[in-house]
Amino acid sequence: MAEHDADTGAGAGADPEVTARAERGYLLDNRQSEAGTRFEALGELFDPVTFRHIDQFGLRAGMRCWEVGAGGPSVPLGLAERVGPTGAVLATDIDTSWLADLTDLGGGVIGTRRHDVAADPPPAGGFDLVHARLVLVHVTDRAEALRRMIQALRPGGVLFLEDADPALQPLLCPDESGPEQRLANRLRSGFRALMAERGADLAYGRTLPRLLREAGLTDVRADACFPITSPACAVLEAATVRQIRGRLVAKGLATDEEIERHLANVATGRLDLATAPMVSAWGRRP
Ligand SMILES: C[S@@+](CC[C@H](N)C(=O)[O-])C[C@H]1O[C@@H](n2cnc3c(N)ncnc32)[C@H](O)[C@@H]1O
């Protein structure tokens, strides 16, 4: 887990151990202030997709869900609404900073726990639904994480994984019509380089249906989507770039002047920004 640091984590006087961990860990550290903005934008962009699928799985009152790498509150709250006071939602993350109020907000249905999906024992209890969105792409030991999520399902329970596939559609501006769009796409390519350096698999999304089948799940299905032009794409992009700008500059992937120019271009709302495609895949434990 990356320690909190506003810039590159490599400033004068930094503890070398903390710096070394920051260089290895999750790039978009939840303890940075932009993380809350990013979670809200992700919710706006992807919650409708996530719940369109979940509402087809037959989730109902009294059921138990595990939301893995929950990040912010929106998905746990949506699950709590569906399972009601007789159900239960466990929201876990390696960093629960943005889940603090959930126990009260969820009317006692939601529990939160700091938990590393690839390293900690899966919670007991036989879940009806285990869901992880945009999490596994960042986890180095993805195969172990997948095994642990499947172990946590009751027979007949659904594993629902949603993950990005930036290599499938790598552009921030698919319509590269001018210098603003070209700069945007170059900075996006720098962001991908930083993610890859930390062990992210940038072509992971497309593998999900096969991985679920190979893990023995049945009724495996998948689809994919990516928004273009949503105002939330601009909010997400500005917050992400602010969060990683120190690292982009330190690695020579962008200058401060280019980053300022890009942020001003994004703020005009005229770039037709896209996200990476998100693959949604699901299957049942026999
Ligand atoms: C891109 S955010 C997605 C958050 C949320 N699932 C969503 O879709 O809005 C990735 C989240 O995964 C969490 N994460 C990263 N590695 C993890 C791990 N090994 N175990 C559990 N959570 C992890 C991060 O802390 C972060 O909250």
XYZ file of C-alpha atoms and ligand atoms in Angstrom:
313
model
C 0.000 0.000 0.000
C 1.409 3.378 -0.948
C 1.921 5.781 1.939
C 0.284 9.174 1.674
C 2.399 11.719 -0.141
C 1.355 14.794 -2.023
C 4.101 14.616 -4.621
C 6.474 11.890 -5.737
C 7.159 10.462 -2.285
C 10.828 11.069 -2.951
C 11.227 14.474 -1.298
C 14.240 15.540 0.755
C 14.239 13.906 4.177
C 11.652 11.231 3.232
C 11.935 7.940 5.135
C 13.589 5.601 2.556
C 11.379 2.662 3.593
C 8.204 4.761 3.187
C 9.482 6.045 -0.164
C 10.292 2.520 -1.346
C 6.791 1.296 -0.412
C 5.193 4.317 -2.152
C 7.092 3.426 -5.311
C 5.812 -0.195 -5.240
C 2.247 0.237 -4.038
C -1.133 1.198 -5.513
C -0.497 4.260 -7.702
C -3.712 6.151 -6.880
C -3.330 6.139 -3.090
C -6.737 6.609 -1.380
C -5.267 8.933 1.237
C -4.598 11.679 -1.272
C -7.360 14.293 -1.287
C -8.225 13.679 -4.968
C -9.274 10.100 -4.201
C -12.743 11.166 -2.971
C -13.352 13.119 -6.202
C -12.202 10.123 -8.232
C -14.569 7.756 -6.374
C -17.532 10.105 -6.959
C -16.713 10.331 -10.676
C -16.279 6.540 -10.947
C -19.665 6.126 -9.261
C -21.345 8.514 -11.681
C -19.733 6.834 -14.697
C -20.051 3.184 -13.710
C -22.678 2.667 -10.961
C -25.514 2.502 -13.542
C -23.582 -0.237 -15.411
C -22.732 -2.117 -12.215
C -26.289 -2.098 -10.864
C -27.852 -2.872 -14.257
C -25.944 -6.157 -14.022
C -26.485 -6.755 -10.301
C -30.231 -6.289 -10.735
C -30.206 -9.241 -13.150
C -28.485 -11.583 -10.686
C -31.535 -11.936 -8.447
C -30.051 -10.097 -5.454
C -32.825 -9.761 -2.874
C -33.648 -8.962 0.735
C -31.683 -10.964 3.279
C -28.720 -11.745 0.995
C -25.057 -11.258 1.876
C -22.566 -9.329 -0.304
C -18.822 -8.723 -0.172
C -17.712 -5.536 -1.940
C -13.947 -5.923 -2.521
C -11.729 -2.812 -2.924
C -14.831 -0.681 -2.337
C -12.995 2.660 -2.492
C -15.939 5.031 -1.871
C -19.417 4.476 -0.440
C -21.688 4.347 -3.512
C -21.610 0.623 -4.373
C -21.887 -0.627 -0.751
C -24.861 1.742 -0.246
C -26.570 0.499 -3.424
C -26.078 -3.101 -2.294
C -27.414 -2.307 1.204
C -30.566 -0.812 -0.332
C -31.168 -4.057 -2.217
C -30.500 -6.574 0.577
C -32.329 -4.499 3.225
C -32.116 -4.730 7.010
C -32.119 -8.543 7.028
C -29.139 -8.709 4.659
C -25.478 -7.797 5.092
C -22.819 -5.974 3.071
C -19.138 -6.210 3.898
C -17.067 -3.433 2.252
C -13.312 -4.044 2.333
C -10.275 -2.167 1.017
C -6.570 -1.938 1.748
C -7.378 1.668 2.670
C -10.787 2.324 4.230
C -10.339 6.122 4.537
C -13.417 6.843 2.387
C -15.619 4.173 3.981
C -15.549 5.675 7.483
C -19.193 6.810 7.677
C -20.680 3.762 6.019
C -21.649 1.846 9.128
C -24.091 4.640 10.075
C -25.164 5.549 6.520
C -26.026 1.950 5.728
C -28.429 1.621 8.690
C -26.307 -1.111 10.317
C -26.392 -3.338 7.211
C -22.842 -2.432 6.119
C -19.651 -3.497 7.835
C -16.246 -2.191 6.762
C -12.836 -3.772 7.150
C -9.272 -3.059 6.108
C -8.371 -6.118 4.034
C -5.944 -7.048 1.254
C -7.832 -9.313 -1.139
C -4.650 -11.084 -2.295
C -3.015 -11.573 1.108
C -5.628 -11.757 3.898
C -7.863 -14.782 4.511
C -11.255 -14.297 2.817
C -14.063 -13.374 5.213
C -16.142 -16.344 6.333
C -19.830 -16.698 5.755
C -20.660 -17.885 2.243
C -21.603 -14.764 0.273
C -24.436 -14.623 -2.279
C -22.519 -11.971 -4.260
C -18.851 -11.020 -4.349
C -18.078 -7.938 -6.456
C -14.855 -6.088 -7.299
C -14.785 -3.115 -9.678
C -11.543 -1.674 -11.074
C -9.555 -3.407 -8.325
C -7.831 -6.519 -9.690
C -6.084 -4.614 -12.481
C -4.049 -2.946 -9.699
C -3.366 -6.111 -7.668
C -0.089 -7.843 -8.491
C -1.195 -11.308 -7.313
C -4.481 -11.275 -9.239
C -4.750 -15.072 -9.453
C -4.573 -15.454 -5.668
C -7.150 -12.676 -5.208
C -9.505 -14.462 -7.598
C -9.130 -17.769 -5.694
C -9.918 -16.044 -2.391
C -13.024 -14.339 -3.774
C -14.350 -17.641 -5.141
C -13.691 -19.357 -1.787
C -15.893 -16.755 -0.100
C -18.963 -17.598 -2.252
C -21.728 -19.971 -1.163
C -22.597 -22.655 -3.736
C -24.779 -20.872 -6.312
C -23.333 -17.465 -5.344
C -22.261 -15.002 -8.048
C -18.768 -13.618 -8.594
C -19.030 -10.313 -10.455
C -15.758 -8.776 -11.640
C -15.449 -5.497 -13.496
C -12.064 -4.402 -14.705
C -10.472 -1.997 -17.097
C -8.757 -2.981 -20.305
C -6.790 0.155 -21.245
C -4.923 -1.690 -24.007
C -8.218 -2.402 -25.805
C -8.932 1.347 -26.168
C -5.870 3.315 -25.027
C -6.948 6.856 -25.954
C -8.223 9.564 -23.652
C -9.489 11.332 -26.791
C -10.526 8.707 -29.365
C -11.211 11.580 -31.802
C -7.647 12.921 -31.981
C -8.634 16.023 -33.930
C -6.083 18.637 -32.753
C -3.100 19.473 -30.508
C -5.211 19.429 -27.301
C -6.349 15.871 -28.005
C -2.815 14.787 -28.957
C -1.426 16.158 -25.681
C -4.231 14.424 -23.776
C -3.406 11.089 -25.415
C 0.314 11.505 -24.723
C -0.314 12.181 -21.018
C -2.656 9.177 -20.895
C 0.117 7.034 -22.299
C 2.402 8.319 -19.482
C -0.236 7.319 -16.914
C -0.345 3.825 -18.403
C 3.452 3.577 -18.177
C 3.291 4.433 -14.451
C 0.585 1.803 -13.875
C 2.481 -0.883 -15.789
C 5.624 -0.121 -13.772
C 3.677 -1.064 -10.614
C 2.509 -4.388 -11.960
C -0.911 -3.377 -13.373
C -1.994 -5.654 -16.239
C -3.284 -3.247 -18.878
C -4.977 -5.988 -20.897
C -6.623 -7.695 -17.916
C -10.292 -6.881 -18.554
C -10.563 -9.053 -21.663
C -9.273 -12.125 -19.767
C -12.067 -12.126 -17.166
C -14.568 -14.494 -18.856
C -11.846 -17.084 -19.524
C -10.455 -16.767 -15.982
C -13.914 -17.269 -14.477
C -14.525 -20.354 -16.647
C -11.055 -21.784 -15.864
C -11.796 -21.273 -12.157
C -14.791 -23.611 -12.527
C -17.600 -21.044 -12.451
C -20.704 -21.762 -14.522
C -23.043 -19.561 -16.620
C -20.156 -17.185 -17.351
C -21.124 -14.058 -19.304
C -19.474 -10.702 -19.981
C -19.876 -7.391 -21.749
C -17.972 -4.111 -21.903
C -18.595 -0.389 -22.069
C -16.853 2.963 -21.950
C -18.401 6.390 -21.687
C -17.391 9.251 -23.992
C -18.178 12.948 -23.284
C -19.653 12.544 -19.797
C -18.768 15.551 -17.594
C -17.663 12.926 -15.038
C -14.871 11.882 -17.462
C -13.434 15.405 -17.148
C -13.741 15.352 -13.348
C -12.035 11.936 -13.212
C -9.250 13.023 -15.570
C -8.478 16.266 -13.705
C -8.393 14.489 -10.316
C -6.233 11.646 -11.680
C -3.725 13.980 -13.333
C -3.485 16.113 -10.167
C -2.863 12.951 -8.175
C -0.052 11.613 -10.372
C 1.473 14.843 -11.724
C 4.561 14.632 -9.466
C 5.325 11.156 -10.765
C 4.695 12.093 -14.420
C 7.171 14.976 -14.106
C 9.732 13.003 -12.075
C 9.789 10.253 -14.725
C 10.146 12.755 -17.576
C 6.740 11.744 -19.001
C 5.399 15.333 -18.952
C 6.432 18.840 -17.947
C 4.567 20.980 -15.421
C 3.664 23.359 -18.249
C 2.103 20.522 -20.290
C 0.125 19.355 -17.285
C -1.240 22.867 -16.643
C -2.138 23.213 -20.351
C -3.871 19.809 -20.323
C -5.864 20.643 -17.171
C -6.998 23.921 -18.790
C -8.003 22.013 -21.964
C -9.955 19.458 -19.905
C -11.755 22.278 -18.073
C -13.186 23.607 -21.366
C -15.357 20.474 -21.599
C -14.717 20.231 -25.355
C -12.255 17.327 -25.574
C -14.763 14.434 -25.754
C -12.864 12.435 -23.137
C -13.271 8.677 -22.857
C -12.294 6.144 -20.201
C -10.658 2.796 -20.770
C -13.243 0.106 -21.567
C -14.607 -1.611 -18.462
C -15.285 -5.325 -18.911
C -18.057 -6.692 -16.661
C -17.926 -10.489 -16.240
C -19.856 -12.818 -13.961
C -20.356 -16.485 -13.169
C -21.812 -18.773 -10.497
C -20.031 -21.066 -8.082
C -21.393 -24.583 -8.727
C -9.680 2.430 -8.901
S -10.191 2.233 -7.245
C -11.824 1.567 -7.484
C -12.704 1.799 -6.291
C -14.138 1.255 -6.408
N -14.138 -0.198 -6.504
C -14.862 1.864 -7.577
O -15.065 1.190 -8.595
O -15.245 3.062 -7.485
C -9.288 0.785 -6.699
C -9.522 0.441 -5.240
O -8.909 -0.833 -4.993
C -8.263 -0.783 -3.722
N -7.222 -1.827 -3.708
C -6.043 -1.826 -4.379
N -5.350 -2.951 -4.093
C -6.143 -3.683 -3.236
C -5.982 -4.947 -2.577
N -4.870 -5.676 -2.739
N -6.985 -5.397 -1.774
C -8.106 -4.652 -1.593
N -8.310 -3.447 -2.179
C -7.340 -2.960 -2.991
C -7.730 0.639 -3.652
O -7.403 1.019 -2.332
C -8.895 1.422 -4.246
O -9.851 1.795 -3.283
